[in-house]
Short mmCIF file of C-alpha atoms in Angstrom, two decimals:
data_model
loop_
_atom_site.label_atom_id
_atom_site.label_comp_id
_atom_site.label_asym_id
_atom_site.label_seq_id
_atom_site.Cartn_x
_atom_site.Cartn_y
_atom_site.Cartn_z
CA MET H 1 68.48 33.73 -62.32
CA ASN H 2 70.36 34.45 -58.72
CA PHE H 3 70.22 31.49 -56.60
CA GLY H 4 71.91 33.32 -53.88
CA LYS H 5 70.01 36.60 -53.43
CA GLN H 6 66.60 34.29 -53.86
CA PHE H 7 67.98 32.20 -51.14
CA LYS H 8 68.90 35.39 -48.88
CA GLU H 9 65.64 36.80 -49.63
CA GLY H 10 63.67 33.30 -48.51
CA LEU H 11 65.62 33.05 -45.65
CA LEU H 12 66.37 36.49 -44.16
CA THR H 13 65.16 40.00 -45.50
CA ASN H 14 61.47 38.36 -47.49
CA ASN H 15 61.48 35.64 -44.69
CA PRO H 16 57.78 34.30 -45.37
CA VAL H 17 57.09 34.21 -41.40
CA THR H 18 59.15 36.98 -39.83
CA VAL H 19 58.98 39.36 -42.48
CA GLN H 20 55.99 38.82 -44.76
CA LEU H 21 53.97 37.29 -41.76
CA LEU H 22 52.57 34.59 -43.59
CA GLY H 23 51.39 31.31 -42.40
CA MET H 24 51.35 32.49 -38.65
CA CYS H 25 48.46 30.34 -38.00
CA SER H 26 50.57 26.77 -38.27
CA THR H 27 53.68 28.73 -36.83
CA LEU H 28 52.18 29.35 -33.71
CA ALA H 29 50.41 25.72 -33.48
CA ILE H 30 52.67 23.26 -34.17
CA THR H 31 56.10 24.51 -32.82
CA THR H 32 55.90 23.05 -29.75
CA SER H 33 58.51 20.23 -30.57
CA MET H 34 61.64 19.54 -32.73
CA ALA H 35 60.07 16.52 -34.46
CA ASN H 36 57.03 18.69 -35.56
CA GLY H 37 58.78 21.40 -36.83
CA ILE H 38 60.77 19.43 -39.12
CA GLY H 39 57.72 17.41 -40.45
CA MET H 40 55.77 20.42 -40.80
CA GLY H 41 58.55 22.52 -42.82
CA LEU H 42 59.37 19.94 -45.09
CA SER H 43 56.04 19.44 -45.76
CA VAL H 44 55.32 22.82 -46.51
CA THR H 45 58.72 23.20 -48.29
CA VAL H 46 57.59 19.99 -50.69
CA ILE H 47 54.32 21.39 -51.25
CA LEU H 48 55.14 25.07 -52.08
CA THR H 49 57.83 23.95 -54.16
CA LEU H 50 55.48 21.66 -56.44
CA ALA H 51 52.65 24.15 -56.53
CA ASN H 52 55.31 27.23 -57.64
CA ILE H 53 56.50 24.80 -60.47
CA PHE H 54 53.13 24.10 -61.64
CA ILE H 55 51.46 27.00 -61.21
CA ALA H 56 54.85 28.46 -63.38
CA LEU H 57 53.74 26.07 -65.83
CA LEU H 58 50.09 26.84 -66.07
CA ARG H 59 50.52 30.76 -65.30
CA LYS H 60 50.12 31.28 -69.52
CA VAL H 61 46.37 28.66 -69.29
CA ILE H 62 44.95 30.22 -66.49
CA PRO H 63 42.89 32.83 -66.91
CA ASP H 64 42.90 36.10 -64.63
CA GLU H 65 39.29 36.43 -63.64
CA VAL H 66 39.51 32.57 -61.25
CA ARG H 67 43.21 32.25 -60.94
CA ILE H 68 42.82 32.36 -56.93
CA ALA H 69 40.56 28.85 -57.48
CA CYS H 70 42.93 27.70 -60.10
CA PHE H 71 46.06 28.15 -57.51
CA ILE H 72 43.94 26.66 -54.93
CA VAL H 73 42.93 23.13 -56.52
CA VAL H 74 46.68 23.02 -57.67
CA ILE H 75 47.70 23.31 -54.42
CA ALA H 76 44.90 21.16 -52.59
CA GLY H 77 45.95 18.18 -55.26
CA PHE H 78 49.38 18.19 -53.51
CA VAL H 79 48.44 19.00 -49.57
CA THR H 80 46.16 15.63 -50.45
CA MET H 81 49.41 13.82 -51.73
CA VAL H 82 51.46 14.83 -49.02
CA ASP H 83 49.05 14.13 -46.37
CA LEU H 84 48.44 10.49 -47.30
CA SER H 85 52.30 10.20 -47.59
CA LEU H 86 52.71 11.17 -44.60
CA GLN H 87 49.73 8.92 -43.02
CA ALA H 88 51.11 6.14 -44.89
CA PHE H 89 54.68 6.42 -43.83
CA PHE H 90 55.07 8.93 -40.29
CA PRO H 91 51.88 7.89 -38.94
CA ALA H 92 53.41 9.13 -35.65
CA ILE H 93 54.32 12.76 -37.34
CA ALA H 94 51.06 12.72 -39.24
CA LYS H 95 49.23 12.44 -35.84
CA SER H 96 50.62 14.90 -33.86
CA LEU H 97 50.23 17.38 -36.74
CA GLY H 98 47.00 16.52 -37.15
CA VAL H 99 44.65 19.28 -38.94
CA PHE H 100 47.72 21.58 -39.73
CA ILE H 101 48.47 19.06 -42.51
CA PRO H 102 45.21 19.53 -44.85
CA LEU H 103 45.08 23.05 -43.33
CA ILE H 104 48.50 23.55 -45.36
CA VAL H 105 45.84 23.98 -48.37
CA VAL H 106 44.98 27.52 -47.12
CA ASN H 107 48.35 28.42 -46.06
CA CYS H 108 49.05 31.87 -47.04
CA ILE H 109 52.61 31.21 -47.77
CA ILE H 110 51.74 28.69 -50.89
CA LEU H 111 48.99 30.94 -51.87
CA GLY H 112 50.94 34.34 -51.70
CA ARG H 113 53.93 32.83 -53.34
CA ALA H 114 51.81 31.47 -55.94
CA GLU H 115 50.22 35.06 -56.77
CA ALA H 116 53.54 37.20 -56.08
CA PHE H 117 55.86 34.88 -57.65
CA ALA H 118 55.14 31.80 -59.73
CA SER H 119 52.30 33.36 -61.50
CA LYS H 120 54.63 35.91 -62.96
CA ASN H 121 58.00 33.83 -63.14
CA THR H 122 59.73 30.97 -65.22
CA VAL H 123 59.81 27.51 -63.99
CA LEU H 124 63.16 27.06 -62.93
CA ALA H 125 63.02 30.90 -61.05
CA SER H 126 59.64 29.40 -59.32
CA ALA H 127 60.92 26.44 -58.39
CA VAL H 128 64.29 27.73 -56.43
CA ASP H 129 61.62 30.01 -54.97
CA GLY H 130 59.42 27.76 -53.75
CA ILE H 131 62.34 25.74 -52.06
CA CYS H 132 64.23 29.36 -50.69
CA GLN H 133 61.17 30.09 -49.08
CA GLY H 134 60.28 26.38 -48.15
CA ILE H 135 63.72 26.62 -45.93
CA GLY H 136 62.83 30.06 -44.51
CA TYR H 137 59.95 29.25 -43.14
CA THR H 138 61.15 25.88 -41.98
CA ALA H 139 64.21 27.67 -40.32
CA VAL H 140 61.99 30.30 -38.58
CA LEU H 141 60.04 26.94 -37.34
CA LEU H 142 63.09 25.28 -36.25
CA VAL H 143 63.70 28.09 -34.00
CA LEU H 144 61.00 28.39 -32.28
CA CYS H 145 60.52 24.85 -31.80
CA PHE H 146 64.28 24.74 -30.42
CA PHE H 147 63.41 27.46 -27.64
CA ARG H 148 59.98 26.12 -26.75
CA GLU H 149 60.56 22.57 -26.63
CA LEU H 150 63.91 23.10 -24.77
CA LEU H 151 62.88 25.67 -22.11
CA GLY H 152 58.91 24.20 -22.14
CA ALA H 153 59.65 21.03 -21.38
CA GLY H 154 63.30 20.49 -21.23
CA THR H 155 63.78 18.18 -23.93
CA LEU H 156 64.66 18.36 -27.61
CA PHE H 157 63.53 15.56 -29.91
CA GLY H 158 62.06 14.21 -26.83
CA VAL H 159 65.03 13.41 -25.16
CA GLN H 160 65.73 15.22 -22.01
CA ILE H 161 68.45 18.00 -22.52
CA MET H 162 68.38 20.05 -19.37
CA PRO H 163 69.43 18.78 -16.00
CA LYS H 164 66.79 16.84 -14.04
CA SER H 165 66.73 19.86 -11.29
CA TYR H 166 65.41 22.27 -14.15
CA VAL H 167 61.46 23.36 -14.00
CA PRO H 168 59.96 23.73 -17.22
CA ALA H 169 58.46 26.79 -18.04
CA GLY H 170 55.21 25.55 -18.99
CA ILE H 171 54.10 28.96 -20.78
CA LEU H 172 56.17 28.02 -23.41
CA VAL H 173 54.50 25.07 -24.79
CA LEU H 174 51.22 26.97 -24.30
CA PRO H 175 49.67 29.18 -27.01
CA VAL H 176 51.08 31.99 -25.47
CA GLY H 177 54.46 30.99 -25.15
CA GLY H 178 53.86 30.74 -29.47
CA PHE H 179 52.98 34.32 -29.55
CA LEU H 180 55.72 35.44 -26.79
CA CYS H 181 58.24 33.79 -29.02
CA LEU H 182 57.17 34.74 -32.36
CA GLY H 183 56.93 38.45 -31.13
CA ALA H 184 60.33 38.16 -29.72
CA LEU H 185 61.70 36.19 -32.78
CA ILE H 186 60.31 39.06 -35.31
CA ALA H 187 61.45 41.70 -33.10
CA ALA H 188 64.62 40.49 -33.33
CA MET H 189 64.78 39.54 -36.74
CA GLN H 190 63.81 43.34 -37.38
CA TRP H 191 66.06 44.67 -35.26
CA GLY H 192 68.85 42.67 -37.33
CA LEU H 193 67.73 43.96 -40.66
CA LYS H 194 67.77 47.46 -39.92
CA LYS H 195 71.23 47.40 -38.64
CA ALA H 196 72.33 45.43 -41.36
CA GLU H 197 70.49 47.80 -43.91
CA LYS H 198 72.47 51.15 -42.49
CA LYS H 199 75.19 49.46 -42.41
CA LYS H 200 74.90 48.77 -45.98
CA LYS H 201 73.63 52.56 -46.74
CA GLU H 202 76.57 54.06 -44.95
CA ALA H 203 79.07 52.09 -46.69
CA GLU H 204 77.50 53.16 -49.73
CA LYS H 205 77.86 56.96 -48.82
CA ALA H 206 81.37 56.10 -47.82
CA MET P 1 62.01 61.57 -26.63
CA ASP P 2 62.91 63.65 -23.41
CA TYR P 3 60.06 65.79 -22.67
CA LYS P 4 61.79 68.11 -20.09
CA ALA P 5 63.95 68.74 -23.60
CA LEU P 6 60.87 70.50 -24.80
CA LYS P 7 60.28 74.17 -24.28
CA LEU P 8 56.64 74.75 -24.23
CA ILE P 9 53.94 72.25 -22.61
CA ALA P 10 50.56 72.94 -23.67
CA SER P 11 48.28 70.63 -21.55
CA SER P 12 44.55 70.54 -21.05
CA ASN P 13 43.56 72.70 -18.07
CA PRO P 14 43.28 72.88 -14.81
CA HIS P 15 46.48 74.55 -14.54
CA ILE P 16 47.19 73.82 -11.00
CA ARG P 17 50.89 73.22 -9.77
CA SER P 18 51.32 70.35 -7.23
CA ASN P 19 54.00 69.17 -5.35
CA ASP P 20 52.85 65.37 -6.30
CA ASP P 21 54.83 63.35 -8.49
CA THR P 22 55.29 59.78 -9.64
CA ARG P 23 57.75 59.57 -6.88
CA SER P 24 55.71 60.79 -3.75
CA ILE P 25 52.41 58.53 -5.07
CA MET P 26 54.73 55.69 -4.99
CA LEU P 27 56.42 56.25 -1.91
CA ASP P 28 52.84 56.35 -0.45
CA VAL P 29 51.94 53.26 -1.74
CA ILE P 30 55.06 51.48 -0.48
CA VAL P 31 54.12 53.03 2.75
CA ALA P 32 50.56 52.07 2.80
CA LEU P 33 51.68 48.25 1.78
CA CYS P 34 53.90 48.08 4.72
CA PRO P 35 51.18 46.96 7.47
CA ALA P 36 50.41 43.79 5.35
CA LEU P 37 54.17 43.59 4.66
CA VAL P 38 54.77 43.47 8.16
CA TRP P 39 52.29 40.94 9.24
CA SER P 40 53.22 38.39 6.71
CA ILE P 41 56.56 38.39 8.16
CA TYR P 42 55.35 37.95 11.17
CA ARG P 43 53.06 35.06 10.27
CA PHE P 44 55.50 33.65 7.78
CA GLY P 45 58.96 34.69 9.14
CA PHE P 46 61.77 36.14 7.36
CA ARG P 47 61.04 34.19 4.01
CA ALA P 48 58.76 36.88 3.47
CA LEU P 49 61.07 39.72 4.15
CA ILE P 50 63.75 38.34 1.80
CA ALA P 51 60.79 37.30 -1.00
CA ALA P 52 60.45 41.05 -1.28
CA ILE P 53 63.32 42.38 -1.30
CA VAL P 54 64.55 39.91 -3.73
CA SER P 55 61.38 41.07 -5.86
CA VAL P 56 62.18 44.70 -5.66
CA GLY P 57 65.52 44.20 -6.25
CA SER P 58 65.16 42.23 -9.24
CA ALA P 59 62.15 44.65 -10.63
CA MET P 60 64.74 47.56 -10.29
CA CYS P 61 67.43 45.74 -11.83
CA TRP P 62 65.33 44.75 -15.03
CA GLU P 63 64.42 48.11 -15.61
CA TRP P 64 67.60 49.58 -15.20
CA LEU P 65 69.17 47.05 -17.43
CA TYR P 66 66.65 47.42 -20.33
CA ARG P 67 66.92 50.90 -20.19
CA LYS P 68 70.48 50.72 -20.39
CA ALA P 69 70.55 48.32 -23.27
CA LEU P 70 68.20 50.48 -24.96
CA HIS P 71 70.14 54.17 -24.11
CA LYS P 72 66.83 55.28 -22.38
CA PRO P 73 67.03 57.85 -19.62
CA GLN P 74 67.23 56.08 -16.35
CA MET P 75 64.22 56.54 -14.26
CA LEU P 76 64.14 54.00 -11.08
CA GLY P 77 64.13 57.23 -8.87
CA ASP P 78 60.52 57.65 -9.71
CA LEU P 79 59.86 54.27 -7.53
CA SER P 80 57.48 52.40 -9.82
CA ALA P 81 59.68 49.60 -10.28
CA ALA P 82 59.94 48.98 -6.76
CA VAL P 83 56.23 48.94 -6.31
CA THR P 84 55.36 46.40 -9.30
CA GLY P 85 58.32 44.38 -7.34
CA LEU P 86 56.65 44.65 -3.84
CA LEU P 87 53.44 44.09 -5.18
CA LEU P 88 54.28 40.64 -7.22
CA SER P 89 56.07 39.26 -4.00
CA MET P 90 53.07 40.01 -2.42
CA VAL P 91 50.35 37.89 -4.64
CA CYS P 92 52.53 34.93 -5.19
CA PRO P 93 53.28 31.90 -2.45
CA VAL P 94 55.89 32.88 0.07
CA THR P 95 57.54 29.55 -0.42
CA LEU P 96 58.15 30.21 -4.37
CA PRO P 97 61.82 30.16 -5.31
CA TYR P 98 63.57 33.26 -5.48
CA TRP P 99 64.57 32.55 -9.19
CA MET P 100 61.01 32.39 -10.27
CA LEU P 101 60.14 35.42 -8.76
CA VAL P 102 63.12 37.17 -10.81
CA LEU P 103 61.64 35.59 -13.87
CA GLY P 104 58.11 37.03 -12.99
CA ASN P 105 59.51 40.52 -12.67
CA PHE P 106 61.20 40.18 -15.85
CA PHE P 107 57.83 39.49 -17.25
CA ALA P 108 56.12 42.67 -15.31
CA ILE P 109 59.16 45.13 -16.31
CA VAL P 110 60.27 44.27 -19.36
CA VAL P 111 57.72 42.63 -21.36
CA VAL P 112 54.70 44.20 -19.75
CA LYS P 113 55.84 47.58 -18.78
CA GLN P 114 58.75 48.39 -20.95
CA LEU P 115 58.38 46.84 -24.23
CA TYR P 116 55.27 49.17 -24.07
CA GLY P 117 57.09 52.42 -23.47
CA GLY P 118 57.47 52.38 -20.06
CA LEU P 119 55.44 53.71 -17.01
CA GLY P 120 52.37 55.54 -18.22
CA LYS P 121 51.93 53.11 -21.20
CA ASN P 122 51.65 49.76 -20.54
CA PHE P 123 48.12 48.47 -20.91
CA MET P 124 47.92 46.09 -17.91
CA ASN P 125 49.15 46.19 -14.21
CA PRO P 126 52.63 44.42 -14.49
CA ALA P 127 52.80 42.95 -11.12
CA LEU P 128 49.29 41.51 -12.32
CA ALA P 129 50.23 40.30 -15.39
CA GLY P 130 53.85 38.95 -14.10
CA ARG P 131 51.60 36.64 -11.65
CA ALA P 132 49.55 35.36 -14.50
CA ALA P 133 52.58 34.48 -16.29
CA LEU P 134 54.25 32.71 -13.51
CA VAL P 135 50.93 30.66 -13.02
CA ALA P 136 51.03 29.98 -16.57
CA CYS P 137 54.60 28.72 -16.19
CA TYR P 138 54.68 26.99 -12.72
CA ALA P 139 51.21 26.28 -11.77
CA SER P 140 52.49 23.76 -9.35
CA GLN P 141 54.84 25.75 -7.46
CA MET P 142 52.21 29.03 -7.95
CA THR P 143 48.87 27.12 -6.24
CA THR P 144 51.12 25.76 -3.24
CA TRP P 145 50.02 27.97 -0.04
CA PHE P 146 52.26 27.89 3.34
CA ASP P 147 49.86 27.95 6.15
CA PRO P 148 51.39 28.49 9.55
CA ASN P 149 48.66 27.00 11.30
CA ASN P 150 48.83 23.26 10.15
CA ALA P 151 51.75 21.87 11.91
CA GLN P 152 49.67 20.91 14.65
CA GLY P 153 48.75 24.71 15.71
CA VAL P 154 52.47 25.31 15.86
CA LYS P 155 53.54 28.50 14.18
CA ALA P 156 56.28 27.10 12.04
CA PRO P 157 58.96 29.04 10.37
CA VAL P 158 59.29 28.72 6.31
CA SER P 159 63.02 27.79 5.69
CA LEU P 160 64.87 30.73 3.85
CA ILE P 161 66.19 28.28 1.13
CA GLY P 162 64.49 25.42 -0.59
CA GLN P 163 60.82 24.69 -0.13
CA SER P 164 60.40 21.21 1.87
CA LEU P 165 57.34 22.17 3.16
CA ASP P 166 55.41 18.81 2.51
CA GLY P 167 52.46 18.79 4.97
CA LEU P 168 52.61 22.45 5.75
CA THR P 169 51.08 23.30 2.50
CA ALA P 170 46.99 23.52 3.00
CA ALA P 171 44.32 25.43 0.45
CA THR P 172 43.58 28.78 0.96
CA PRO P 173 39.93 29.80 1.68
CA MET P 174 39.14 30.74 -1.26
CA ALA P 175 39.66 26.97 -2.80
CA GLN P 176 37.76 25.81 0.29
CA ILE P 177 34.81 28.71 0.16
CA GLY P 178 33.51 26.85 -3.21
CA GLU P 179 33.28 23.55 -2.37
CA ASP P 180 33.11 22.93 1.17
CA PHE P 181 31.84 26.24 2.99
CA ALA P 182 30.70 24.74 6.13
CA GLY P 183 34.45 23.33 6.60
CA LEU P 184 35.58 26.76 5.87
CA THR P 185 33.78 28.25 8.87
CA ALA P 186 34.90 25.35 10.97
CA THR P 187 38.34 26.14 10.64
CA TYR P 188 38.85 29.63 10.41
CA SER P 189 36.38 32.16 12.30
CA VAL P 190 35.26 35.90 10.84
CA SER P 191 37.64 37.32 12.99
CA ASP P 192 40.55 35.07 11.72
CA MET P 193 39.75 35.98 8.06
CA PHE P 194 39.58 39.36 8.80
CA ILE P 195 42.87 40.21 10.93
CA GLY P 196 44.96 37.48 8.93
CA PHE P 197 45.41 34.15 10.88
CA ILE P 198 44.66 32.30 7.34
CA GLY P 199 46.95 30.84 4.61
CA GLY P 200 47.56 32.23 1.38
CA SER P 201 49.95 34.81 -0.34
CA ALA P 202 51.17 37.49 2.20
CA GLY P 203 49.09 40.16 0.33
CA GLU P 204 46.06 38.41 1.10
CA ILE P 205 45.79 37.07 4.22
CA SER P 206 45.43 40.05 6.64
CA ALA P 207 42.21 42.15 5.55
CA MET P 208 42.62 44.39 8.12
CA MET P 209 46.09 45.58 7.28
CA LEU P 210 45.47 46.13 3.82
CA LEU P 211 42.39 48.19 4.95
CA PHE P 212 44.39 50.19 6.56
CA GLY P 213 46.82 50.88 3.74
CA GLY P 214 43.82 51.45 1.67
CA LEU P 215 42.19 53.78 4.02
CA TYR P 216 46.06 55.70 4.14
CA LEU P 217 45.82 55.71 0.41
CA ILE P 218 42.57 57.24 -0.21
CA PHE P 219 43.28 59.80 2.81
CA ARG P 220 46.61 60.81 1.36
CA LYS P 221 44.41 61.64 -1.96
CA VAL P 222 46.41 59.24 -4.01
CA ILE P 223 43.34 56.89 -5.11
CA SER P 224 39.81 57.85 -4.94
CA TRP P 225 37.17 55.57 -3.31
CA HIS P 226 35.53 54.76 -6.66
CA ILE P 227 37.27 51.49 -7.94
CA PRO P 228 37.25 49.99 -4.78
CA VAL P 229 34.03 50.68 -3.22
CA ALA P 230 32.57 49.51 -6.60
CA TYR P 231 34.85 46.48 -6.69
CA ILE P 232 34.21 45.48 -3.00
CA GLY P 233 30.48 46.60 -2.99
CA THR P 234 29.84 44.57 -6.31
CA VAL P 235 31.50 41.11 -4.65
CA ALA P 236 29.74 41.79 -1.61
CA LEU P 237 26.56 42.24 -3.21
CA LEU P 238 26.50 39.03 -5.02
CA ALA P 239 27.69 37.27 -2.51
CA LEU P 240 24.40 38.26 -0.40
CA VAL P 241 22.00 37.27 -3.46
CA PHE P 242 23.65 34.08 -4.38
CA PRO P 243 25.22 32.91 -0.91
CA HIS P 244 26.50 29.37 -0.07
CA GLY P 245 25.24 28.04 3.34
CA ASN P 246 22.57 29.41 5.17
CA ASP P 247 23.67 32.71 6.53
CA PRO P 248 24.27 35.02 3.40
CA VAL P 249 25.99 38.00 5.75
CA GLN P 250 28.47 35.10 6.81
CA TYR P 251 29.29 34.18 3.34
CA MET P 252 29.47 37.66 2.30
CA LEU P 253 32.21 38.53 4.98
CA TYR P 254 33.97 35.36 3.98
CA SER P 255 34.09 36.36 0.35
CA VAL P 256 34.99 39.72 0.91
CA PHE P 257 37.61 39.13 3.64
CA GLY P 258 39.31 36.09 1.66
CA GLY P 259 41.50 36.29 -1.51
CA GLY P 260 43.36 39.09 -2.70
CA LEU P 261 40.26 40.86 -3.18
CA MET P 262 41.57 43.77 -0.68
CA LEU P 263 45.07 43.91 -2.31
CA GLY P 264 43.12 43.99 -5.98
CA ALA P 265 40.54 46.68 -5.11
CA PHE P 266 42.92 49.25 -3.20
CA PHE P 267 46.41 48.43 -4.76
CA MET P 268 45.96 47.00 -7.92
CA ALA P 269 42.66 48.10 -9.87
CA THR P 270 43.24 51.77 -9.09
CA ASP P 271 46.81 51.71 -10.92
CA TYR P 272 46.43 54.87 -12.64
CA VAL P 273 47.93 53.84 -15.87
CA THR P 274 45.75 50.96 -16.63
CA SER P 275 42.26 52.77 -15.02
CA PRO P 276 39.38 54.75 -15.99
CA VAL P 277 40.25 58.60 -16.30
CA THR P 278 36.78 59.88 -14.86
CA LYS P 279 34.77 58.88 -12.07
CA THR P 280 31.80 57.51 -13.71
CA GLY P 281 34.27 55.21 -15.93
CA GLN P 282 36.09 54.11 -12.61
CA LEU P 283 32.82 53.12 -11.16
CA ILE P 284 31.97 51.22 -14.56
CA PHE P 285 35.42 49.70 -13.82
CA GLY P 286 35.23 48.58 -10.21
CA VAL P 287 31.70 46.73 -10.98
CA GLY P 288 33.39 45.20 -14.08
CA CYS P 289 35.78 43.85 -11.48
CA GLY P 290 33.35 42.62 -9.23
CA LEU P 291 31.55 40.71 -11.36
CA ILE P 292 34.29 38.71 -13.31
CA THR P 293 35.89 38.10 -9.80
CA VAL P 294 32.60 36.75 -8.54
CA PHE P 295 32.62 34.48 -12.12
CA ILE P 296 35.62 32.97 -12.06
CA ARG P 297 35.30 32.17 -8.35
CA THR P 298 32.30 30.41 -8.76
CA PHE P 299 32.50 28.96 -12.28
CA GLY P 300 36.03 28.98 -13.12
CA SER P 301 38.38 26.10 -12.88
CA PHE P 302 40.60 28.77 -10.44
CA PRO P 303 39.55 29.36 -6.73
CA GLU P 304 40.36 32.96 -7.15
CA GLY P 305 39.89 35.45 -9.96
CA VAL P 306 41.18 38.88 -8.52
CA CYS P 307 43.97 38.68 -10.94
CA TYR P 308 42.55 37.81 -13.93
CA SER P 309 39.49 40.21 -13.43
CA ILE P 310 41.48 43.26 -13.09
CA LEU P 311 43.75 41.90 -16.09
CA LEU P 312 40.84 41.73 -18.26
CA MET P 313 38.90 45.15 -16.97
CA ASN P 314 42.84 46.71 -17.82
CA CYS P 315 41.92 45.82 -21.59
CA THR P 316 38.75 47.55 -21.44
CA THR P 317 40.01 50.67 -19.97
CA TRP P 318 40.33 52.35 -23.14
CA ILE P 319 36.47 51.44 -24.09
CA ILE P 320 35.32 52.98 -20.83
CA ASP P 321 37.36 55.93 -21.51
CA ARG P 322 35.72 56.19 -25.22
CA HIS P 323 32.72 56.38 -24.27
CA ILE P 324 32.96 58.39 -20.43
CA LYS P 325 33.78 61.63 -21.56
CA PRO P 326 34.07 64.57 -18.90
CA THR P 327 31.62 67.40 -19.85
CA ARG P 328 33.81 70.24 -20.96
CA PHE P 329 34.17 72.96 -18.45
CA GLY P 330 32.47 75.72 -19.87
CA VAL P 331 29.66 74.36 -22.24
CA VAL P 332 26.25 73.70 -21.39
CA LYS P 333 25.08 70.43 -20.60
CA GLU P 334 22.72 70.16 -23.50
CA ALA P 335 25.21 71.28 -25.75
CA ALA P 336 27.57 68.98 -24.88
CA LYS P 337 25.61 65.79 -25.72
CA LYS P 338 25.28 66.99 -28.87
#
């Protein structure tokens, strides 16, 4: 059990969005405002952690042949719970995220972590993995939301930040802007990771 | 990799040495654009010239910065960035704030051209991609056109800074042609359209000046006739077959002389990098551009379709090149087919 290592993997070296390239659909679609990003990021983190815990608990019971179907049933259960709670307590966020909350059922990050991690590891490790990967996902969402909302609409959390004379670059809140920003972020992350790896290797040699 | 460091260059025949290089070709393109540029300065005042200078300068700056940052050899001397900048300034409204031109050039040069590997590797025409990005970003500024005619027939110069031009802006002929063709013919005569006494961007007002430039390029063998003829021919034919109003020929002339068709057909669709290699492929490419242009003009929500039609056909160039292969020299036709 190495919480620090798992956390670093989730946030940087094995980030679900920028390294594993999972969950791109929701990432591109909802990152138009900070409120959306926080709502979606927290929902996925909660569902991911709960699903990981339950799948880790059931990992010895689930037959190998039908494991995907079982994972989906577990995930769908938690998604329904989160969906209904959001609608009950945060109707505004539920409305603006729309179909992307129910779609978390088929979000590859959750299924991917269930398959790659939770079905092979202990309950505690899986819970930590869920939290770390969820934080990694949320962090990417927030970075994208920050740039897209600030430059594309001139606001953050709906509050005007940029001076009145700033002309918002509308392209950034369009789907095209999502692709551009995500591409730039992935490129920057890979550049940084490669550089860090190179430094590490040189340090080992020396 | 620097190709000059390679000792052995084995390319396909014919092995003919010519003095043409990227620089001379790009210089020809710049010369060919000059008549239209001069005309736009005459019509819009010095702001058109300053916009062109800002655009060319920023395009070259972005290219220099990118290649400097990535430790790549500098290639500003080939003037391809200058052509991109010049073309971009000619497809944008003359009233566009300068910083938007700089941003558009960033998209054109850094995102579309350099990120894909620089000159020769971009899959889209950089200037048009820059324009498309600007339209997506700043739709209202990019569709506000300046027409010097509108100030009660007085030719008003555009102010060099700022853009307080309310009342002077007007729809271009392309915005009018679909909705109110009779009104358009009442405002502008065919010769107005041809010579360039209409509103629009620097690169679309004067079909005549662009035609001069295009013919110069064909005469200098910088471009072949295939793409422009196929492109303009398709648009003209479709206008003749499905005219607005009673006079097909009149509608055809307005369709051909209006909008960015001349600039697109001669200067942008013919971009070496993003158009097919073979003559047959170029004809298909031109016809495709023409079809999409007419479809967008007729059925689309944008009044003008030249920009998107060329960008879309740019994306199909690899398919055309894959299927239209030249017959290999020295092989019998029948054998080549198998």
